[in-house]
Amino acid sequence: MKFLNALPFLILLPDLGSAAKCGQWFTSDCICDTDIRYCAEGENGASDNILDQHPLWNHIQGFYKFEAYNFAFGLNLGTNTFATDNPYIGYLNHTIIGSRDYQHRYDILPPLDPAKCAPVFNPFINNLPDFVCGETGVLYFFEGFALSTNERDGSLTTTPNLVLTQGSDKDSYLIGEEDNADYKLVPVDENTLQGSVDSDVFLVTESFVFTNEARTEAGSMQDVYAKAGDQSILVQSTRLKLTKIDEESFITGLAADLEANNITASTMPDAVPMERSCLNKDCPTEEDFCQLDPKCTVSKYLEPDATVKAGPIVGIVSAVFAVLLAVLYLVHRRAMEKQKERLKNMFAKHVVQSLKIGIGASGDFFSMEALQAEFKHIDVGEEGGDGVISKAELRVFMTSGKMGKVTDSDFDTLFGIIDADGSGEVDFIEFATFMGEIKDNIKAFGDDEDLVRSFKSSFVENKEPETVEDVENKQPEIKDDTEAFEDDNKIHDLS
């Protein structure tokens, strides 16, 4: 029905045909509200930028000079040789940009004491064409690139392609990509960093700790273990004592120490200090970074489609049905009232026609005596004068004259309106009460000259009312037909 188009409250129903968005009043809470791993960057304080995730990274980035002690126990397992290069110096540049961490370390080994220039097993030094033991120093440089993680807890990770050593051509000095390495750098607090590399062949542990309140001094330790079956054997341990310096001291100090230690030209990088993203001739590519960079990969923590809460939906549906039922009730009530008014008018017209209202009717037409006379005028059936109007007697009255036919449905409804107690008969009290209800209708039709004129012939003839038998003989002609009342009595569109 058209009236349903007028129910704007229906638009309050949520769209359940598509994936629901979390955090709405009718859906489940967003996981992001309590777990930033599930948030889009920038939402609820979530960030893939390293400096936003833990305060240690703000303290740790910068430039350092260090003293280092390296204890090598032999990479060839079982030799258990002890070698010391004590001490040597170096520089560290630690830079953080967005989700990426860049570390460049320069280890400067001074020339050996000529007395210690016995042949040593060191493939790297042995292959240097310009190395002269006791005269030239050696530069080792190491580069590590790490990335923030989807955990967004300040921890970093990396891959073998991002851990480079001098001339390594994108391959780790100790660990290759085929070794299934798992890298972790995890802040413990604002002063301490722990790291590890666990692979099929090596286990590396390292730590970095600020040792003063100003965070300008720090200590670092790295241990390398070779895996042999279910055992791990310590093969190298390095200790660093670091001092934080400014960029100018880093640049000038590094250049001066390289020159002072007569570093071999073959171990020098293209430019010192560095003038590009790495010291090696083959730097990591964007593809290498995007293997893990959360800014260019899809997180494993995705907000799932929300579920719809039962309570609000039940409330909405209940409210909608309550309103809908109320509307339907009001529409039905309005229809009944309109039908009742229409039937009142129909009966009033019969009264005007049959009882000659408007043709010299006395002013006391609605007096008790007049109503009794009118009641008797209708109570003329086989049991006429019995003090009640039967359904058949009322039908005789309603089908007499020129008013046309009355549908069974309209007649049954009209009789039910007059027969207030539902007894199946209309007594005088019920008749008088109904006549009082249609008093204004009767007066309106009685004052309508055109209507009265149309009934003139009926008034002049002054025929006696038809009997029940007359009506029953005409019953085949009385069919449900509203055409005669199309103008005045047709069922209105309720929508």
Short mmCIF file of C-alpha atoms in Angstrom, two decimals:
data_model
loop_
_atom_site.label_atom_id
_atom_site.label_comp_id
_atom_site.label_asym_id
_atom_site.label_seq_id
_atom_site.Cartn_x
_atom_site.Cartn_y
_atom_site.Cartn_z
CA MET A 1 0.00 0.00 0.00
CA LYS A 2 1.09 3.51 -0.71
CA PHE A 3 1.00 4.58 2.93
CA LEU A 4 4.13 2.49 3.52
CA ASN A 5 6.04 5.04 1.45
CA ALA A 6 5.30 7.53 4.16
CA LEU A 7 7.22 5.65 6.84
CA PRO A 8 10.50 7.60 7.02
CA PHE A 9 11.53 5.75 10.16
CA LEU A 10 12.42 2.74 8.02
CA ILE A 11 15.58 4.52 6.92
CA LEU A 12 16.85 4.11 10.47
CA LEU A 13 17.44 0.44 9.81
CA PRO A 14 21.19 -0.23 9.25
CA ASP A 15 22.35 -1.56 5.91
CA LEU A 16 22.90 -5.20 6.73
CA GLY A 17 23.39 -6.24 3.13
CA SER A 18 27.02 -5.17 3.08
CA ALA A 19 29.94 -5.70 5.44
CA ALA A 20 29.21 -3.84 8.65
CA LYS A 21 31.71 -1.32 9.96
CA CYS A 22 32.90 -1.88 13.50
CA GLY A 23 32.46 0.63 16.30
CA GLN A 24 28.97 1.75 15.36
CA TRP A 25 26.18 1.70 17.89
CA PHE A 26 24.73 -1.47 16.42
CA THR A 27 27.99 -3.33 15.66
CA SER A 28 30.80 -4.94 17.65
CA ASP A 29 33.68 -2.85 18.97
CA CYS A 30 36.74 -2.32 16.79
CA ILE A 31 39.79 -4.37 17.78
CA CYS A 32 41.78 -1.22 16.95
CA ASP A 33 40.28 0.43 20.05
CA THR A 34 42.44 -1.79 22.27
CA ASP A 35 45.10 -3.12 19.86
CA ILE A 36 46.86 -0.61 17.58
CA ARG A 37 48.20 -3.44 15.42
CA TYR A 38 44.77 -3.54 13.80
CA CYS A 39 44.59 0.21 13.17
CA ALA A 40 45.27 2.06 9.96
CA GLU A 41 48.33 4.26 10.27
CA GLY A 42 47.40 7.44 12.07
CA GLU A 43 44.31 5.90 13.65
CA ASN A 44 44.18 5.72 17.43
CA GLY A 45 47.84 6.80 17.63
CA ALA A 46 49.06 3.92 15.43
CA SER A 47 52.28 4.60 13.52
CA ASP A 48 54.76 2.59 11.49
CA ASN A 49 57.46 5.20 12.16
CA ILE A 50 60.14 3.82 14.45
CA LEU A 51 60.63 7.05 16.40
CA ASP A 52 56.92 7.07 17.31
CA GLN A 53 56.97 3.55 18.72
CA HIS A 54 59.55 3.67 21.49
CA PRO A 55 61.57 6.49 23.12
CA LEU A 56 64.82 4.45 23.05
CA TRP A 57 65.12 5.02 19.30
CA ASN A 58 65.07 8.77 19.77
CA HIS A 59 67.94 8.44 22.26
CA ILE A 60 69.96 5.93 20.29
CA GLN A 61 70.09 7.56 16.85
CA GLY A 62 73.11 9.73 16.13
CA PHE A 63 76.91 9.52 15.71
CA TYR A 64 79.36 7.59 17.87
CA LYS A 65 83.08 6.92 18.23
CA PHE A 66 84.04 3.67 19.92
CA GLU A 67 86.83 1.52 21.24
CA ALA A 68 86.47 -2.18 20.43
CA TYR A 69 87.83 -5.43 21.71
CA ASN A 70 87.43 -8.50 19.54
CA PHE A 71 88.03 -12.01 20.77
CA ALA A 72 88.10 -14.57 17.95
CA PHE A 73 88.02 -18.23 18.93
CA GLY A 74 88.30 -19.44 15.38
CA LEU A 75 85.62 -19.82 12.75
CA ASN A 76 86.97 -23.29 12.02
CA LEU A 77 85.25 -25.31 14.72
CA GLY A 78 87.56 -27.23 16.96
CA THR A 79 90.72 -25.15 16.43
CA ASN A 80 90.02 -23.14 19.58
CA THR A 81 92.68 -20.57 18.64
CA PHE A 82 92.72 -17.34 20.56
CA ALA A 83 93.43 -14.09 18.79
CA THR A 84 93.19 -10.52 20.04
CA ASP A 85 93.25 -7.20 18.29
CA ASN A 86 93.30 -5.03 21.36
CA PRO A 87 92.17 -2.40 21.11
CA TYR A 88 90.94 -0.96 17.87
CA ILE A 89 88.71 2.04 17.20
CA GLY A 90 85.73 2.79 15.03
CA TYR A 91 82.79 5.03 14.21
CA LEU A 92 79.04 4.35 14.08
CA ASN A 93 76.39 6.33 12.23
CA HIS A 94 72.87 5.37 13.33
CA THR A 95 70.08 7.05 11.36
CA ILE A 96 66.32 6.46 11.55
CA ILE A 97 63.94 7.66 8.84
CA GLY A 98 60.29 6.70 9.03
CA SER A 99 59.95 2.92 9.23
CA ARG A 100 63.61 2.29 8.32
CA ASP A 101 66.72 2.08 10.47
CA TYR A 102 70.19 2.60 8.93
CA GLN A 103 73.41 1.61 10.72
CA HIS A 104 76.88 2.11 9.22
CA ARG A 105 79.86 0.98 11.28
CA TYR A 106 83.53 1.59 10.46
CA ASP A 107 86.04 -0.69 12.26
CA ILE A 108 89.58 0.76 11.95
CA LEU A 109 92.28 -1.85 12.68
CA PRO A 110 95.69 -0.21 13.17
CA PRO A 111 98.88 -1.76 11.66
CA LEU A 112 100.02 -4.82 13.61
CA ASP A 113 103.20 -4.88 15.65
CA PRO A 114 105.79 -6.26 13.19
CA ALA A 115 106.70 -8.83 15.83
CA LYS A 116 103.22 -10.31 15.50
CA CYS A 117 103.23 -10.56 11.72
CA ALA A 118 103.14 -14.36 11.68
CA PRO A 119 100.88 -15.84 8.98
CA VAL A 120 97.30 -15.97 10.16
CA PHE A 121 94.26 -17.61 8.65
CA ASN A 122 92.29 -14.59 7.50
CA PRO A 123 90.95 -14.91 3.96
CA PHE A 124 89.88 -11.27 3.82
CA ILE A 125 93.35 -9.86 4.69
CA ASN A 126 95.23 -12.45 2.69
CA ASN A 127 93.36 -11.35 -0.45
CA LEU A 128 94.19 -7.66 -0.09
CA PRO A 129 96.74 -6.73 -2.81
CA ASP A 130 98.13 -3.67 -0.97
CA PHE A 131 98.22 -4.99 2.59
CA VAL A 132 101.65 -4.90 4.26
CA CYS A 133 101.69 -6.43 7.71
CA GLY A 134 103.14 -4.04 10.26
CA GLU A 135 102.76 -1.03 7.95
CA THR A 136 99.16 -0.70 6.79
CA GLY A 137 95.94 -0.77 8.72
CA VAL A 138 92.67 -2.32 7.60
CA LEU A 139 89.14 -0.91 7.47
CA TYR A 140 86.16 -3.19 8.00
CA PHE A 141 82.77 -1.67 7.47
CA PHE A 142 79.44 -3.25 8.33
CA GLU A 143 76.00 -2.05 7.36
CA GLY A 144 72.68 -3.08 8.74
CA PHE A 145 69.25 -1.93 7.66
CA ALA A 146 66.26 -2.76 9.81
CA LEU A 147 62.54 -2.08 9.61
CA SER A 148 59.67 -1.55 11.97
CA THR A 149 57.16 -4.39 12.23
CA ASN A 150 53.42 -4.84 12.15
CA GLU A 151 53.62 -5.37 15.91
CA ARG A 152 54.17 -1.60 16.33
CA ASP A 153 55.86 -2.22 19.67
CA GLY A 154 59.22 -0.62 18.78
CA SER A 155 60.84 -3.89 17.73
CA LEU A 156 62.75 -4.06 14.43
CA THR A 157 63.55 -6.84 12.00
CA THR A 158 65.58 -7.33 8.83
CA THR A 159 66.61 -9.82 6.15
CA PRO A 160 70.00 -11.07 4.93
CA ASN A 161 69.68 -8.77 1.92
CA LEU A 162 69.70 -5.83 4.32
CA VAL A 163 72.71 -6.94 6.42
CA LEU A 164 75.81 -6.14 4.37
CA THR A 165 79.52 -6.40 4.97
CA GLN A 166 82.42 -4.99 3.10
CA GLY A 167 82.21 -6.03 -0.57
CA SER A 168 79.54 -8.57 0.26
CA ASP A 169 77.34 -7.77 -2.74
CA LYS A 170 74.10 -7.99 -0.75
CA ASP A 171 75.00 -11.10 1.20
CA SER A 172 75.76 -11.34 4.90
CA TYR A 173 79.30 -12.01 6.02
CA LEU A 174 78.16 -14.85 8.24
CA ILE A 175 74.56 -15.62 7.31
CA GLY A 176 73.02 -16.08 3.89
CA GLU A 177 69.41 -15.83 2.82
CA GLU A 178 69.21 -19.59 2.52
CA ASP A 179 70.02 -19.96 6.24
CA ASN A 180 66.49 -19.04 7.39
CA ALA A 181 67.60 -16.26 9.69
CA ASP A 182 65.23 -14.61 12.14
CA TYR A 183 66.32 -11.08 13.14
CA LYS A 184 65.05 -9.16 16.13
CA LEU A 185 65.94 -5.84 17.76
CA VAL A 186 63.79 -5.20 20.83
CA PRO A 187 63.90 -2.16 23.16
CA VAL A 188 63.86 -3.22 26.79
CA ASP A 189 63.53 0.28 28.23
CA GLU A 190 64.74 3.79 27.41
CA ASN A 191 68.37 2.74 27.97
CA THR A 192 68.62 -0.86 26.80
CA LEU A 193 68.35 -2.64 23.44
CA GLN A 194 68.52 -6.40 22.93
CA GLY A 195 69.04 -8.10 19.58
CA SER A 196 69.47 -11.56 18.12
CA VAL A 197 69.94 -13.39 14.85
CA ASP A 198 68.91 -17.02 14.88
CA SER A 199 69.66 -19.04 11.76
CA ASP A 200 70.37 -22.61 10.75
CA VAL A 201 74.14 -22.09 11.08
CA PHE A 202 74.74 -19.24 13.54
CA LEU A 203 73.21 -17.67 16.62
CA VAL A 204 74.15 -14.04 17.27
CA THR A 205 73.21 -12.15 20.42
CA GLU A 206 73.86 -8.48 21.04
CA SER A 207 73.02 -5.74 23.49
CA PHE A 208 73.33 -1.97 23.68
CA VAL A 209 73.10 -0.10 26.99
CA PHE A 210 73.48 3.57 27.84
CA THR A 211 75.81 3.78 30.81
CA ASN A 212 75.27 7.35 31.99
CA GLU A 213 72.25 9.51 32.73
CA ALA A 214 72.92 11.88 29.86
CA ARG A 215 72.92 8.95 27.43
CA THR A 216 76.20 10.01 25.88
CA GLU A 217 78.11 6.87 26.89
CA ALA A 218 77.12 3.31 26.06
CA GLY A 219 78.40 -0.23 26.05
CA SER A 220 77.68 -2.90 23.45
CA MET A 221 78.37 -6.61 23.29
CA GLN A 222 78.01 -9.12 20.47
CA ASP A 223 78.55 -12.87 20.69
CA VAL A 224 78.57 -15.23 17.71
CA TYR A 225 77.83 -18.91 18.18
CA ALA A 226 78.24 -21.59 15.53
CA LYS A 227 75.60 -24.30 15.59
CA ALA A 228 76.78 -27.89 15.57
CA GLY A 229 73.93 -30.29 15.92
CA ASP A 230 72.10 -29.46 19.11
CA GLN A 231 75.04 -27.43 20.47
CA SER A 232 76.10 -23.80 19.99
CA ILE A 233 79.82 -23.00 20.22
CA LEU A 234 81.08 -19.47 20.92
CA VAL A 235 83.40 -18.51 18.07
CA GLN A 236 83.63 -14.74 18.42
CA SER A 237 82.88 -12.07 20.99
CA THR A 238 83.13 -8.31 20.52
CA ARG A 239 82.93 -5.53 23.12
CA LEU A 240 82.41 -1.88 22.26
CA LYS A 241 82.62 1.24 24.41
CA LEU A 242 80.79 4.05 22.62
CA THR A 243 80.79 7.82 23.06
CA LYS A 244 78.19 9.98 21.36
CA ILE A 245 79.60 12.79 19.21
CA ASP A 246 78.19 15.40 16.86
CA GLU A 247 78.14 15.13 13.08
CA GLU A 248 81.15 17.41 12.54
CA SER A 249 83.29 15.43 14.97
CA PHE A 250 82.18 12.24 13.23
CA ILE A 251 83.25 13.50 9.79
CA THR A 252 86.58 15.00 10.81
CA GLY A 253 87.45 12.27 13.30
CA LEU A 254 86.80 9.43 10.84
CA ALA A 255 88.91 11.07 8.12
CA ALA A 256 91.76 11.75 10.54
CA ASP A 257 91.83 8.23 11.99
CA LEU A 258 91.74 6.60 8.53
CA GLU A 259 94.78 8.62 7.56
CA ALA A 260 96.59 8.12 10.88
CA ASN A 261 96.30 4.35 10.64
CA ASN A 262 97.49 4.19 7.03
CA ILE A 263 94.42 2.28 5.89
CA THR A 264 94.92 0.28 2.73
CA ALA A 265 93.30 1.87 -0.32
CA SER A 266 91.65 -1.41 -1.29
CA THR A 267 89.53 -1.41 1.89
CA MET A 268 88.43 2.20 1.60
CA PRO A 269 84.83 2.82 0.48
CA ASP A 270 84.07 5.05 -2.49
CA ALA A 271 83.53 8.05 -0.27
CA VAL A 272 84.24 8.69 3.38
CA PRO A 273 82.07 9.96 4.88
CA MET A 274 79.39 8.23 2.86
CA GLU A 275 77.59 10.22 0.19
CA ARG A 276 74.79 7.74 -0.58
CA SER A 277 72.54 5.29 1.28
CA CYS A 278 75.27 2.72 1.83
CA LEU A 279 79.03 2.22 1.67
CA ASN A 280 78.92 -0.96 -0.38
CA LYS A 281 78.94 -0.78 -4.15
CA ASP A 282 75.61 -2.65 -4.26
CA CYS A 283 73.04 -1.03 -1.96
CA PRO A 284 69.71 -2.57 -0.98
CA THR A 285 66.90 -1.84 -3.41
CA GLU A 286 63.38 -0.69 -2.69
CA GLU A 287 62.29 -4.23 -3.45
CA ASP A 288 64.63 -5.50 -0.73
CA PHE A 289 63.15 -3.08 1.80
CA CYS A 290 59.59 -3.87 0.81
CA GLN A 291 59.98 -7.51 1.71
CA LEU A 292 59.22 -6.41 5.28
CA ASP A 293 58.56 -2.66 5.39
CA PRO A 294 55.05 -2.20 6.84
CA LYS A 295 54.60 0.90 4.74
CA CYS A 296 54.68 -1.11 1.52
CA THR A 297 53.40 -4.52 2.63
CA VAL A 298 50.00 -5.77 3.75
CA SER A 299 49.73 -6.25 7.49
CA LYS A 300 48.67 -9.60 8.89
CA TYR A 301 46.62 -7.67 11.42
CA LEU A 302 43.48 -6.65 9.55
CA GLU A 303 40.32 -5.45 11.25
CA PRO A 304 37.73 -8.17 10.58
CA ASP A 305 34.21 -7.40 9.44
CA ALA A 306 32.15 -6.39 12.42
CA THR A 307 29.32 -8.46 13.79
CA VAL A 308 25.92 -6.92 14.38
CA LYS A 309 24.86 -6.69 18.00
CA ALA A 310 21.65 -8.56 18.70
CA GLY A 311 20.32 -6.12 21.28
CA PRO A 312 20.15 -2.96 19.13
CA ILE A 313 18.81 -4.83 16.12
CA VAL A 314 16.08 -6.50 18.20
CA GLY A 315 15.28 -3.08 19.62
CA ILE A 316 15.10 -1.51 16.16
CA VAL A 317 12.97 -4.30 14.73
CA SER A 318 10.67 -4.22 17.74
CA ALA A 319 10.34 -0.44 17.53
CA VAL A 320 9.71 -0.55 13.78
CA PHE A 321 7.05 -3.22 14.14
CA ALA A 322 5.46 -1.34 17.02
CA VAL A 323 5.30 1.83 14.92
CA LEU A 324 4.15 -0.13 11.90
CA LEU A 325 1.38 -1.79 13.88
CA ALA A 326 0.38 1.59 15.29
CA VAL A 327 0.26 3.06 11.79
CA LEU A 328 -1.73 0.11 10.49
CA TYR A 329 -4.12 0.44 13.41
CA LEU A 330 -4.58 4.16 12.75
CA VAL A 331 -5.09 3.52 9.05
CA HIS A 332 -7.61 0.77 9.83
CA ARG A 333 -9.35 2.98 12.34
CA ARG A 334 -9.52 5.82 9.85
CA ALA A 335 -10.91 3.45 7.22
CA MET A 336 -13.54 2.22 9.65
CA GLU A 337 -14.49 5.75 10.58
CA LYS A 338 -14.78 6.74 6.92
CA GLN A 339 -16.85 3.64 6.21
CA LYS A 340 -19.05 4.32 9.22
CA GLU A 341 -19.59 7.92 8.10
CA ARG A 342 -20.39 6.77 4.58
CA LEU A 343 -22.94 4.24 5.88
CA LYS A 344 -24.44 6.89 8.12
CA ASN A 345 -24.90 9.11 5.09
CA MET A 346 -26.41 6.22 3.16
CA PHE A 347 -28.92 5.53 5.95
CA ALA A 348 -29.63 9.25 6.34
CA LYS A 349 -30.52 9.51 2.64
CA HIS A 350 -32.96 6.63 3.04
CA VAL A 351 -34.49 8.38 6.01
CA VAL A 352 -34.84 11.59 4.03
CA GLN A 353 -36.40 9.70 1.09
CA SER A 354 -38.59 7.22 2.91
CA LEU A 355 -39.67 9.32 5.85
CA LYS A 356 -40.18 12.51 3.82
CA ILE A 357 -37.71 14.64 5.76
CA GLY A 358 -37.57 18.05 4.12
CA ILE A 359 -41.13 17.79 2.67
CA GLY A 360 -43.14 19.50 5.34
CA ALA A 361 -41.54 17.54 8.14
CA SER A 362 -42.34 18.91 11.56
CA GLY A 363 -39.67 20.51 13.71
CA ASP A 364 -40.05 17.82 16.29
CA PHE A 365 -38.96 15.06 13.93
CA PHE A 366 -36.40 13.86 16.47
CA SER A 367 -38.80 13.80 19.39
CA MET A 368 -39.53 10.56 21.20
CA GLU A 369 -42.94 10.24 19.52
CA ALA A 370 -41.50 10.92 16.08
CA LEU A 371 -38.71 8.37 16.58
CA GLN A 372 -41.24 5.74 17.70
CA ALA A 373 -43.26 6.38 14.56
CA GLU A 374 -40.15 6.09 12.42
CA PHE A 375 -39.18 2.89 14.22
CA LYS A 376 -42.59 1.39 13.47
CA HIS A 377 -42.28 2.52 9.85
CA ILE A 378 -39.36 0.12 9.47
CA ASP A 379 -40.66 -2.63 11.77
CA VAL A 380 -43.15 -3.95 9.15
CA GLY A 381 -42.01 -7.50 8.38
CA GLU A 382 -43.79 -10.77 9.06
CA GLU A 383 -43.22 -10.07 12.70
CA GLY A 384 -43.97 -6.41 12.29
CA GLY A 385 -44.84 -4.61 15.46
CA ASP A 386 -42.80 -6.98 17.62
CA GLY A 387 -40.73 -4.08 18.90
CA VAL A 388 -37.47 -4.98 17.18
CA ILE A 389 -36.11 -4.47 13.68
CA SER A 390 -34.76 -7.62 12.13
CA LYS A 391 -32.01 -7.78 9.56
CA ALA A 392 -34.58 -8.58 6.84
CA GLU A 393 -36.73 -5.59 7.82
CA LEU A 394 -33.79 -3.23 7.72
CA ARG A 395 -32.80 -4.59 4.30
CA VAL A 396 -36.34 -3.84 3.03
CA PHE A 397 -35.97 -0.29 4.22
CA MET A 398 -32.48 0.11 2.71
CA THR A 399 -33.48 -1.29 -0.71
CA SER A 400 -36.72 0.62 -1.08
CA GLY A 401 -37.12 3.78 -3.11
CA LYS A 402 -34.63 5.13 -5.59
CA MET A 403 -31.46 4.72 -3.52
CA GLY A 404 -30.35 1.71 -5.50
CA LYS A 405 -28.76 -1.47 -4.30
CA VAL A 406 -26.69 -1.97 -1.15
CA THR A 407 -23.84 -4.47 -1.08
CA ASP A 408 -24.03 -7.31 1.40
CA SER A 409 -20.78 -6.12 2.97
CA ASP A 410 -22.04 -2.55 3.48
CA PHE A 411 -25.40 -3.76 4.77
CA ASP A 412 -23.82 -6.17 7.29
CA THR A 413 -21.52 -3.41 8.53
CA LEU A 414 -24.40 -0.92 8.84
CA PHE A 415 -26.54 -3.41 10.73
CA GLY A 416 -23.63 -4.15 13.04
CA ILE A 417 -23.23 -0.42 13.77
CA ILE A 418 -26.92 -0.01 14.66
CA ASP A 419 -27.14 -3.33 16.54
CA ALA A 420 -24.84 -2.11 19.29
CA ASP A 421 -25.20 -5.17 21.53
CA GLY A 422 -24.74 -7.64 18.66
CA SER A 423 -27.98 -9.48 19.43
CA GLY A 424 -28.97 -9.76 15.76
CA GLU A 425 -31.94 -7.42 16.25
CA VAL A 426 -32.26 -3.65 16.69
CA ASP A 427 -34.41 -2.55 19.59
CA PHE A 428 -35.84 0.93 19.96
CA ILE A 429 -33.05 2.19 22.21
CA GLU A 430 -30.41 1.15 19.69
CA PHE A 431 -32.43 2.72 16.87
CA ALA A 432 -32.95 5.99 18.73
CA THR A 433 -29.29 6.12 19.70
CA PHE A 434 -28.20 5.67 16.09
CA MET A 435 -30.73 8.24 14.87
CA GLY A 436 -29.21 10.67 17.35
CA GLU A 437 -25.76 9.97 15.88
CA ILE A 438 -26.93 10.71 12.34
CA LYS A 439 -29.11 13.70 13.28
CA ASP A 440 -26.76 16.15 11.60
CA ASN A 441 -26.47 13.92 8.51
CA ILE A 442 -30.28 13.78 8.18
CA LYS A 443 -30.61 17.53 8.58
CA ALA A 444 -27.89 18.12 5.98
CA PHE A 445 -29.61 15.91 3.40
CA GLY A 446 -33.07 17.28 4.35
CA ASP A 447 -31.86 20.80 3.59
CA ASP A 448 -30.41 19.75 0.23
CA GLU A 449 -33.10 20.94 -2.21
CA ASP A 450 -31.61 19.09 -5.18
CA LEU A 451 -31.54 15.85 -3.27
CA VAL A 452 -35.09 16.33 -2.03
CA ARG A 453 -36.26 17.21 -5.56
CA SER A 454 -34.72 13.98 -6.87
CA PHE A 455 -36.89 12.09 -4.40
CA LYS A 456 -40.03 14.09 -5.33
CA SER A 457 -41.77 11.34 -7.26
CA SER A 458 -41.27 8.97 -4.37
CA PHE A 459 -42.72 11.49 -1.97
CA VAL A 460 -45.76 12.21 -4.18
CA GLU A 461 -46.52 8.56 -4.73
CA ASN A 462 -46.28 8.02 -0.98
CA LYS A 463 -46.07 4.31 -1.48
CA GLU A 464 -46.23 1.98 1.42
CA PRO A 465 -42.92 0.33 2.25
CA GLU A 466 -42.22 -2.99 0.59
CA THR A 467 -42.65 -6.14 2.60
CA VAL A 468 -40.00 -8.71 3.42
CA GLU A 469 -41.62 -10.99 0.82
CA ASP A 470 -41.29 -8.30 -1.83
CA VAL A 471 -37.61 -7.93 -1.04
CA GLU A 472 -37.01 -11.68 -1.07
CA ASN A 473 -38.69 -11.92 -4.49
CA LYS A 474 -36.26 -9.28 -5.74
CA GLN A 475 -33.19 -10.87 -4.12
CA PRO A 476 -31.73 -12.21 -7.43
CA GLU A 477 -31.49 -8.64 -8.56
CA ILE A 478 -29.69 -7.54 -5.39
CA LYS A 479 -26.05 -8.19 -5.97
CA ASP A 480 -22.85 -6.69 -4.64
CA ASP A 481 -22.60 -3.64 -6.79
CA THR A 482 -21.16 -0.25 -5.87
CA GLU A 483 -21.70 1.39 -9.26
CA ALA A 484 -24.90 3.15 -8.18
CA PHE A 485 -22.93 4.85 -5.41
CA GLU A 486 -19.72 5.43 -7.31
CA ASP A 487 -19.81 9.18 -6.81
CA ASP A 488 -20.84 9.28 -3.16
CA ASN A 489 -20.10 5.85 -1.72
CA LYS A 490 -17.07 4.31 -3.45
CA ILE A 491 -14.26 3.01 -1.25
CA HIS A 492 -11.64 5.70 -0.97
CA ASP A 493 -7.99 5.00 -1.48
CA LEU A 494 -6.70 4.78 2.05
CA SER A 495 -3.09 5.00 1.09
#
